PDB file of C-alpha atoms in Angstrom:
ATOM      1  CA  PRO A 152      -0.260  -7.501  -9.944  1.00  0.00           C
ATOM      2  CA  ILE A 153      -1.509  -9.266 -12.905  1.00  0.00           C
ATOM      3  CA  TYR A 154      -4.725  -7.233 -12.756  1.00  0.00           C
ATOM      4  CA  ASN A 155      -3.284  -3.922 -12.331  1.00  0.00           C
ATOM      5  CA  LYS A 156      -0.625  -4.672 -15.076  1.00  0.00           C
ATOM      6  CA  LEU A 157      -3.557  -4.907 -17.390  1.00  0.00           C
ATOM      7  CA  VAL A 158      -5.037  -1.745 -16.236  1.00  0.00           C
ATOM      8  CA  PHE A 159      -1.866   0.327 -16.834  1.00  0.00           C
ATOM      9  CA  ALA A 160      -0.820  -1.417 -20.144  1.00  0.00           C
ATOM     10  CA  GLU A 161      -4.083  -2.275 -22.105  1.00  0.00           C
ATOM     11  CA  GLY A 162      -7.185  -2.126 -20.123  1.00  0.00           C
ATOM     12  CA  VAL A 163      -9.484  -4.668 -18.793  1.00  0.00           C
ATOM     13  CA  CYS A 164     -12.931  -6.032 -19.796  1.00  0.00           C
ATOM     14  CA  ASP A 165     -15.506  -7.820 -17.512  1.00  0.00           C
ATOM     15  CA  GLY A 166     -18.286  -8.912 -19.321  1.00  0.00           C
ATOM     16  CA  LYS A 167     -19.843  -6.025 -20.921  1.00  0.00           C
ATOM     17  CA  ALA A 168     -17.947  -3.543 -18.594  1.00  0.00           C
ATOM     18  CA  CYS A 169     -14.555  -2.252 -20.261  1.00  0.00           C
ATOM     19  CA  LEU A 170     -11.843  -0.103 -18.940  1.00  0.00           C
ATOM     20  CA  ARG A 171      -9.641   1.684 -21.395  1.00  0.00           C
ATOM     21  CA  LYS A 172      -5.779   1.773 -20.722  1.00  0.00           C
ATOM     22  CA  TYR A 173      -5.198   3.920 -17.375  1.00  0.00           C
ATOM     23  CA  PRO A 174      -1.520   4.523 -17.279  1.00  0.00           C
ATOM     24  CA  PHE A 175      -1.471   6.357 -14.012  1.00  0.00           C
ATOM     25  CA  PRO A 176      -0.248   4.070 -11.203  1.00  0.00           C
ATOM     26  CA  MET A 177      -0.214   6.645  -8.393  1.00  0.00           C
ATOM     27  CA  ALA A 178      -3.559   7.712  -9.073  1.00  0.00           C
ATOM     28  CA  THR A 179      -4.812   4.048  -9.088  1.00  0.00           C
ATOM     29  CA  ALA A 180      -3.312   3.516  -5.791  1.00  0.00           C
ATOM     30  CA  PHE A 181      -4.932   6.631  -4.394  1.00  0.00           C
ATOM     31  CA  LEU A 182      -8.359   5.540  -5.724  1.00  0.00           C
ATOM     32  CA  GLN A 183      -8.198   1.924  -4.600  1.00  0.00           C
ATOM     33  CA  LEU A 184      -6.976   2.925  -0.977  1.00  0.00           C
ATOM     34  CA  SER A 185      -9.696   5.716  -0.695  1.00  0.00           C
ATOM     35  CA  LEU A 186     -12.333   3.334  -1.423  1.00  0.00           C
ATOM     36  CA  VAL A 187     -11.175   0.785   1.171  1.00  0.00           C
ATOM     37  CA  SER A 188     -10.599   3.455   3.801  1.00  0.00           C
ATOM     38  CA  LEU A 189     -14.213   4.815   3.228  1.00  0.00           C
ATOM     39  CA  VAL A 190     -15.707   1.337   3.705  1.00  0.00           C
ATOM     40  CA  LEU A 191     -13.661   0.753   6.868  1.00  0.00           C
ATOM     41  CA  THR A 192     -14.607   4.185   8.019  1.00  0.00           C
ATOM     42  CA  ALA A 193     -18.288   3.452   7.649  1.00  0.00           C
ATOM     43  CA  ALA A 194     -17.902   0.135   9.206  1.00  0.00           C
ATOM     44  CA  ASN A 195     -16.256   1.852  12.213  1.00  0.00           C
ATOM     45  CA  ILE A 196     -19.007   4.426  12.560  1.00  0.00           C
ATOM     46  CA  VAL A 197     -21.666   1.864  12.580  1.00  0.00           C
ATOM     47  CA  GLY A 198     -19.863   0.007  15.150  1.00  0.00           C
ATOM     48  CA  HIS A 199     -19.660   3.029  17.364  1.00  0.00           C
ATOM     49  CA  LEU A 200     -23.310   3.176  17.228  1.00  0.00           C
ATOM     50  CA  TRP A 201     -23.597  -0.360  18.830  1.00  0.00           C
ATOM     51  CA  GLU A 202     -20.482   0.185  21.206  1.00  0.00           C
ATOM     52  CA  PRO A 203     -20.400   3.915  22.051  1.00  0.00           C
ATOM     53  CA  ASP A 204     -18.075   3.440  24.769  1.00  0.00           C
ATOM     54  CA  GLN A 205     -15.367   2.136  22.520  1.00  0.00           C
ATOM     55  CA  SER A 206     -12.852   4.401  20.620  1.00  0.00           C
ATOM     56  CA  TRP A 207     -13.947   5.395  17.240  1.00  0.00           C
ATOM     57  CA  ILE A 208     -12.296   7.388  14.316  1.00  0.00           C
ATOM     58  CA  PHE A 209     -13.812  10.879  15.101  1.00  0.00           C
ATOM     59  CA  GLY A 210     -13.605  10.105  18.871  1.00  0.00           C
ATOM     60  CA  PRO A 211     -11.129  11.752  21.398  1.00  0.00           C
ATOM     61  CA  HIS A 212      -7.286  11.665  21.402  1.00  0.00           C
ATOM     62  CA  PRO A 213      -7.130  12.169  17.454  1.00  0.00           C
ATOM     63  CA  LEU A 214      -3.527  13.421  17.331  1.00  0.00           C
ATOM     64  CA  TYR A 215      -2.407  10.763  19.961  1.00  0.00           C
ATOM     65  CA  LYS A 216      -3.908   8.334  17.393  1.00  0.00           C
ATOM     66  CA  LEU A 217      -2.379   9.813  14.331  1.00  0.00           C
ATOM     67  CA  ARG A 218       1.180  10.055  16.223  1.00  0.00           C
ATOM     68  CA  HIS A 219       1.013   6.321  16.076  1.00  0.00           C
ATOM     69  CA  VAL A 220      -0.675   5.359  13.141  1.00  0.00           C
ATOM     70  CA  GLY A 221       0.876   8.153  10.783  1.00  0.00           C
ATOM     71  CA  PRO A 222       4.150   6.669  10.000  1.00  0.00           C
ATOM     72  CA  VAL A 223       2.836   3.429   8.732  1.00  0.00           C
ATOM     73  CA  GLY A 224       0.006   5.171   6.877  1.00  0.00           C
ATOM     74  CA  LEU A 225       2.220   7.473   5.011  1.00  0.00           C
ATOM     75  CA  LEU A 226       4.966   4.725   4.338  1.00  0.00           C
ATOM     76  CA  PHE A 227       2.404   2.354   3.042  1.00  0.00           C
ATOM     77  CA  GLY A 228       0.735   5.129   0.585  1.00  0.00           C
ATOM     78  CA  PHE A 229       4.386   5.822  -0.634  1.00  0.00           C
ATOM     79  CA  LYS A 230       5.002   1.847  -0.974  1.00  0.00           C
ATOM     80  CA  TYR A 231       1.721   1.382  -2.804  1.00  0.00           C
ATOM     81  CA  GLY A 232       2.276   4.123  -5.287  1.00  0.00           C
ATOM     82  CA  VAL A 233       5.870   3.259  -5.967  1.00  0.00           C
ATOM     83  CA  THR A 234       4.930  -0.595  -6.323  1.00  0.00           C
ATOM     84  CA  ASN A 235       2.268   0.223  -9.059  1.00  0.00           C
ATOM     85  CA  TRP A 236       4.974   2.288 -10.960  1.00  0.00           C
ATOM     86  CA  GLY A 237       7.219  -0.267 -10.662  1.00  0.00           C
ATOM     87  CA  LEU A 238       4.849  -2.765 -12.048  1.00  0.00           C
ATOM     88  CA  GLN A 239       3.938  -0.433 -14.916  1.00  0.00           C
ATOM     89  CA  ILE A 240       7.497  -0.247 -16.090  1.00  0.00           C
ATOM     90  CA  LEU A 241       8.551  -3.784 -15.688  1.00  0.00           C
ATOM     91  CA  PRO A 242       6.977  -7.244 -16.716  1.00  0.00           C
ATOM     92  CA  VAL A 243       5.336  -9.186 -13.879  1.00  0.00           C
ATOM     93  CA  GLY A 244       7.903 -11.862 -13.555  1.00  0.00           C
ATOM     94  CA  MET A 245      10.763  -9.470 -12.972  1.00  0.00           C
ATOM     95  CA  HIS A 246       8.653  -7.303 -10.746  1.00  0.00           C
ATOM     96  CA  LEU A 247       7.957 -10.455  -8.541  1.00  0.00           C
ATOM     97  CA  LEU A 248      11.418 -11.359  -8.558  1.00  0.00           C
ATOM     98  CA  LEU A 249      12.461  -8.180  -7.253  1.00  0.00           C
ATOM     99  CA  GLN A 250       9.863  -8.267  -4.568  1.00  0.00           C
ATOM    100  CA  SER A 251      11.250 -11.362  -3.048  1.00  0.00           C
ATOM    101  CA  THR A 252      13.882  -9.096  -1.281  1.00  0.00           C
ATOM    102  CA  GLU A 253      11.148  -7.944   1.207  1.00  0.00           C
ATOM    103  CA  ILE A 254      11.793 -10.567   3.647  1.00  0.00           C
ATOM    104  CA  VAL A 255      15.387  -9.678   4.115  1.00  0.00           C
ATOM    105  CA  TRP A 256      14.498  -6.396   4.852  1.00  0.00           C
ATOM    106  CA  ALA A 257      11.927  -7.461   7.513  1.00  0.00           C
ATOM    107  CA  ILE A 258      14.374  -9.387   9.339  1.00  0.00           C
ATOM    108  CA  ILE A 259      16.863  -6.685   9.459  1.00  0.00           C
ATOM    109  CA  LEU A 260      14.282  -4.090  10.646  1.00  0.00           C
ATOM    110  CA  ALA A 261      12.830  -6.447  13.140  1.00  0.00           C
ATOM    111  CA  GLU A 262      16.227  -7.101  14.648  1.00  0.00           C
ATOM    112  CA  TYR A 263      17.698  -3.665  14.683  1.00  0.00           C
ATOM    113  CA  VAL A 264      14.551  -1.282  14.831  1.00  0.00           C
ATOM    114  CA  ASN A 265      12.098  -3.276  16.762  1.00  0.00           C
ATOM    115  CA  GLY A 266      14.555  -4.878  18.955  1.00  0.00           C
ATOM    116  CA  GLU A 267      13.107  -8.490  18.517  1.00  0.00           C
ATOM    117  CA  ASP A 268      15.350 -11.509  19.044  1.00  0.00           C
ATOM    118  CA  LEU A 269      15.237 -13.910  16.170  1.00  0.00           C
ATOM    119  CA  GLY A 270      16.254 -17.417  16.455  1.00  0.00           C
ATOM    120  CA  VAL A 271      17.464 -19.642  13.981  1.00  0.00           C
ATOM    121  CA  VAL A 272      14.029 -21.442  13.190  1.00  0.00           C
ATOM    122  CA  GLU A 273      12.654 -17.735  12.328  1.00  0.00           C
ATOM    123  CA  ILE A 274      15.791 -16.939  10.336  1.00  0.00           C
ATOM    124  CA  LEU A 275      15.641 -20.092   8.335  1.00  0.00           C
ATOM    125  CA  ALA A 276      11.874 -19.920   7.621  1.00  0.00           C
ATOM    126  CA  ALA A 277      12.413 -16.233   6.253  1.00  0.00           C
ATOM    127  CA  PHE A 278      15.120 -17.611   4.065  1.00  0.00           C
ATOM    128  CA  LEU A 279      13.267 -20.531   2.598  1.00  0.00           C
ATOM    129  CA  SER A 280      10.259 -18.260   2.104  1.00  0.00           C
ATOM    130  CA  GLY A 281      12.469 -15.771   0.324  1.00  0.00           C
ATOM    131  CA  THR A 282      14.270 -18.201  -1.584  1.00  0.00           C
ATOM    132  CA  GLY A 283      10.951 -19.553  -2.877  1.00  0.00           C
ATOM    133  CA  SER A 284       9.729 -16.158  -3.834  1.00  0.00           C
ATOM    134  CA  PHE A 285      12.711 -15.654  -5.766  1.00  0.00           C
ATOM    135  CA  LEU A 286      12.622 -19.011  -7.634  1.00  0.00           C
ATOM    136  CA  ILE A 287       8.975 -18.266  -8.716  1.00  0.00           C
ATOM    137  CA  GLY A 288       9.808 -14.725  -9.787  1.00  0.00           C
ATOM    138  CA  LEU A 289      12.838 -16.222 -11.839  1.00  0.00           C
ATOM    139  CA  HIS A 290      10.820 -18.915 -13.616  1.00  0.00           C
ATOM    140  CA  ALA A 291       8.442 -16.100 -14.729  1.00  0.00           C
ATOM    141  CA  VAL A 292      11.088 -13.727 -15.926  1.00  0.00           C
ATOM    142  CA  ASP A 293      11.020 -13.232 -19.705  1.00  0.00           C
ATOM    143  CA  THR A 294      14.446 -11.670 -19.797  1.00  0.00           C
ATOM    144  CA  LEU A 295      16.924 -10.122 -17.385  1.00  0.00           C
ATOM    145  CA  GLU A 296      18.011  -7.560 -19.895  1.00  0.00           C
ATOM    146  CA  THR A 297      16.419  -4.711 -18.337  1.00  0.00           C
ATOM    147  CA  PRO A 298      17.439  -1.015 -17.854  1.00  0.00           C
ATOM    148  CA  LEU A 299      19.030   0.063 -14.402  1.00  0.00           C
ATOM    149  CA  MET A 300      16.174   2.501 -13.410  1.00  0.00           C
ATOM    150  CA  PRO A 301      13.261   0.193 -13.372  1.00  0.00           C
ATOM    151  CA  ILE A 302      15.108  -2.289 -11.341  1.00  0.00           C
ATOM    152  CA  LEU A 303      16.003   0.204  -8.959  1.00  0.00           C
ATOM    153  CA  VAL A 304      12.363   1.409  -8.685  1.00  0.00           C
ATOM    154  CA  ASN A 305      11.104  -2.250  -8.148  1.00  0.00           C
ATOM    155  CA  LEU A 306      13.881  -2.834  -5.495  1.00  0.00           C
ATOM    156  CA  LEU A 307      12.511   0.162  -3.183  1.00  0.00           C
ATOM    157  CA  PRO A 308       9.105  -1.194  -2.513  1.00  0.00           C
ATOM    158  CA  PRO A 309      10.538  -4.175  -0.324  1.00  0.00           C
ATOM    159  CA  LEU A 310      12.294  -1.892   1.622  1.00  0.00           C
ATOM    160  CA  ILE A 311       9.653   0.354   2.248  1.00  0.00           C
ATOM    161  CA  LEU A 312       7.133  -2.452   3.054  1.00  0.00           C
ATOM    162  CA  ALA A 313       9.630  -3.799   5.668  1.00  0.00           C
ATOM    163  CA  LEU A 314       9.413  -0.182   7.095  1.00  0.00           C
ATOM    164  CA  CYS A 315       5.745  -0.552   7.104  1.00  0.00           C
ATOM    165  CA  LEU A 316       5.895  -3.647   9.147  1.00  0.00           C
ATOM    166  CA  SER A 317       8.181  -2.069  11.581  1.00  0.00           C
ATOM    167  CA  THR A 318       6.360   0.967  12.017  1.00  0.00           C
ATOM    168  CA  LEU A 319       2.987  -1.044  12.114  1.00  0.00           C
ATOM    169  CA  ARG A 320       4.277  -3.196  15.186  1.00  0.00           C
ATOM    170  CA  MET A 321       5.312  -0.020  17.029  1.00  0.00           C
ATOM    171  CA  GLY A 322       2.148   1.716  16.499  1.00  0.00           C
ATOM    172  CA  ALA A 323      -0.116  -1.309  17.221  1.00  0.00           C
ATOM    173  CA  GLN A 324       1.926  -1.981  20.405  1.00  0.00           C
ATOM    174  CA  GLU A 325       1.031   1.493  21.575  1.00  0.00           C
ATOM    175  CA  LEU A 326      -2.531   1.855  20.618  1.00  0.00           C
ATOM    176  CA  PHE A 327      -3.619  -1.495  21.902  1.00  0.00           C
ATOM    177  CA  ARG A 328      -2.089  -1.371  25.230  1.00  0.00           C
ATOM    178  CA  SER A 329      -5.056  -1.624  27.788  1.00  0.00           C
ATOM    179  CA  ASP A 330      -3.312   1.210  30.070  1.00  0.00           C
ATOM    180  CA  ASN A 331      -2.977   3.754  27.412  1.00  0.00           C
ATOM    181  CA  ARG A 332      -5.301   7.121  27.221  1.00  0.00           C
ATOM    182  CA  LEU A 333      -7.546   5.032  24.915  1.00  0.00           C
ATOM    183  CA  ALA A 334      -7.728   2.079  27.664  1.00  0.00           C
ATOM    184  CA  GLY A 335      -7.140  -0.011  24.570  1.00  0.00           C
ATOM    185  CA  SER A 336     -10.355   0.377  23.138  1.00  0.00           C
ATOM    186  CA  ILE A 337      -9.227   1.398  19.569  1.00  0.00           C
ATOM    187  CA  SER A 338     -10.383  -1.743  17.100  1.00  0.00           C
ATOM    188  CA  VAL A 339      -8.571  -2.913  14.303  1.00  0.00           C
ATOM    189  CA  VAL A 340     -10.823  -1.387  11.850  1.00  0.00           C
ATOM    190  CA  GLU A 341     -10.583   1.948  13.255  1.00  0.00           C
ATOM    191  CA  PHE A 342      -6.566   1.620  12.992  1.00  0.00           C
ATOM    192  CA  THR A 343      -6.772   0.186   9.650  1.00  0.00           C
ATOM    193  CA  ALA A 344      -9.202   2.995   8.570  1.00  0.00           C
ATOM    194  CA  MET A 345      -6.717   5.637   9.658  1.00  0.00           C
ATOM    195  CA  LYS A 346      -3.829   4.184   8.279  1.00  0.00           C
ATOM    196  CA  LEU A 347      -5.392   3.783   4.620  1.00  0.00           C
ATOM    197  CA  ALA A 348      -6.859   7.316   4.792  1.00  0.00           C
ATOM    198  CA  LEU A 349      -3.255   8.650   5.463  1.00  0.00           C
ATOM    199  CA  SER A 350      -1.807   6.152   2.711  1.00  0.00           C
ATOM    200  CA  ALA A 351      -4.505   7.288   0.273  1.00  0.00           C
ATOM    201  CA  LEU A 352      -3.420  11.013   0.969  1.00  0.00           C
ATOM    202  CA  THR A 353       0.050   9.975   0.358  1.00  0.00           C
ATOM    203  CA  ALA A 354      -0.585   8.289  -2.919  1.00  0.00           C
ATOM    204  CA  LEU A 355      -2.690  11.409  -4.001  1.00  0.00           C
ATOM    205  CA  VAL A 356       0.268  13.884  -3.423  1.00  0.00           C
ATOM    206  CA  LEU A 357       2.268  11.429  -5.537  1.00  0.00           C
ATOM    207  CA  ALA A 358      -0.253  11.447  -8.298  1.00  0.00           C
ATOM    208  CA  MET A 359      -0.668  15.114  -8.291  1.00  0.00           C
ATOM    209  CA  LEU A 360       3.176  15.419  -8.660  1.00  0.00           C
ATOM    210  CA  CYS A 361       3.950  13.047 -11.068  1.00  0.00           C
ATOM    211  CA  GLU A 362       0.644  12.389 -13.113  1.00  0.00           C
ATOM    212  CA  ARG A 363      -0.876  15.830 -13.442  1.00  0.00           C
ATOM    213  CA  GLY A 364      -0.431  15.648 -17.275  1.00  0.00           C
ATOM    214  CA  THR A 365       1.874  16.723 -20.095  1.00  0.00           C
ATOM    215  CA  LYS A 366       1.233  17.995 -23.586  1.00  0.00           C
ATOM    216  CA  LEU A 367       1.059  14.379 -24.734  1.00  0.00           C
ATOM    217  CA  GLN A 368      -1.052  12.839 -22.041  1.00  0.00           C
ATOM    218  CA  SER A 369      -3.915  14.187 -20.033  1.00  0.00           C
ATOM    219  CA  SER A 370      -3.796  14.284 -16.312  1.00  0.00           C
ATOM    220  CA  TRP A 371      -5.228  11.468 -14.223  1.00  0.00           C
ATOM    221  CA  TRP A 372      -8.312  12.790 -13.237  1.00  0.00           C
ATOM    222  CA  LYS A 373      -9.390  13.991 -16.914  1.00  0.00           C
ATOM    223  CA  ALA A 374      -8.637  10.418 -17.890  1.00  0.00           C
ATOM    224  CA  LEU A 375     -10.708   9.030 -15.323  1.00  0.00           C
ATOM    225  CA  ALA A 376     -13.635  11.516 -16.082  1.00  0.00           C
ATOM    226  CA  GLU A 377     -13.600  10.011 -19.713  1.00  0.00           C
ATOM    227  CA  GLU A 378     -13.959   6.499 -18.686  1.00  0.00           C
ATOM    228  CA  SER A 379     -17.524   4.845 -18.323  1.00  0.00           C
ATOM    229  CA  ASP A 380     -18.933   4.312 -15.104  1.00  0.00           C
ATOM    230  CA  ALA A 381     -18.340   0.761 -15.338  1.00  0.00           C
ATOM    231  CA  GLY A 382     -14.560   1.618 -16.430  1.00  0.00           C
ATOM    232  CA  VAL A 383     -14.228   3.743 -13.052  1.00  0.00           C
ATOM    233  CA  LEU A 384     -15.491   0.892 -11.153  1.00  0.00           C
ATOM    234  CA  LEU A 385     -12.850  -1.598 -12.633  1.00  0.00           C
ATOM    235  CA  VAL A 386     -10.147   0.774 -11.603  1.00  0.00           C
ATOM    236  CA  LEU A 387     -11.396   0.957  -7.985  1.00  0.00           C
ATOM    237  CA  LEU A 388     -11.581  -2.689  -7.842  1.00  0.00           C
TER     238      LEU A 388
END
């Protein structure tokens, strides 16, 4: 969060390489997710050369795989973009404070969506973890006098992340079953590459809708084109 906050607010310098202020959180999410997805796709293709009998990203049953990877992929892209937006409009301390509600949503969805039977120990551990995150964020908050809209924006990502966890579990349970049409041969690399490709696509849609430019600010792609090669690399990383 601290690094991305610098990218959105004032720019970053790493030795001789410098990135000017790049206030495009949705586009940044798209670029970063795309990079990781491409790396994982390349790794999956190389792995297929060694084990051609295993499932791979361009292999059979693409619609079946998309049906179970799609929900978590789309949700995660939306979550990443909104999280970056929330980070841009609030101080890091307040952002972290509001993210501490994630564990509460995760418990609720695990119980009522995934049908998991959570015991006292699990609930107590989640409560203590959430309390710890809340106290860390509270310690870092500069002021609580914040407009309502930025607070609501930052309260949304924890709920979306909990939905990501819920749909991730459902998708993984289906695709990693040994008796499915893939014979359980899909790898974690393939699953994650497909998920992040869909996430990047979602973030791209958000960037095109929200960051296509105005009379006072250029579009995200024009601003990126004006950066040096080193600056583009700093955005990706």
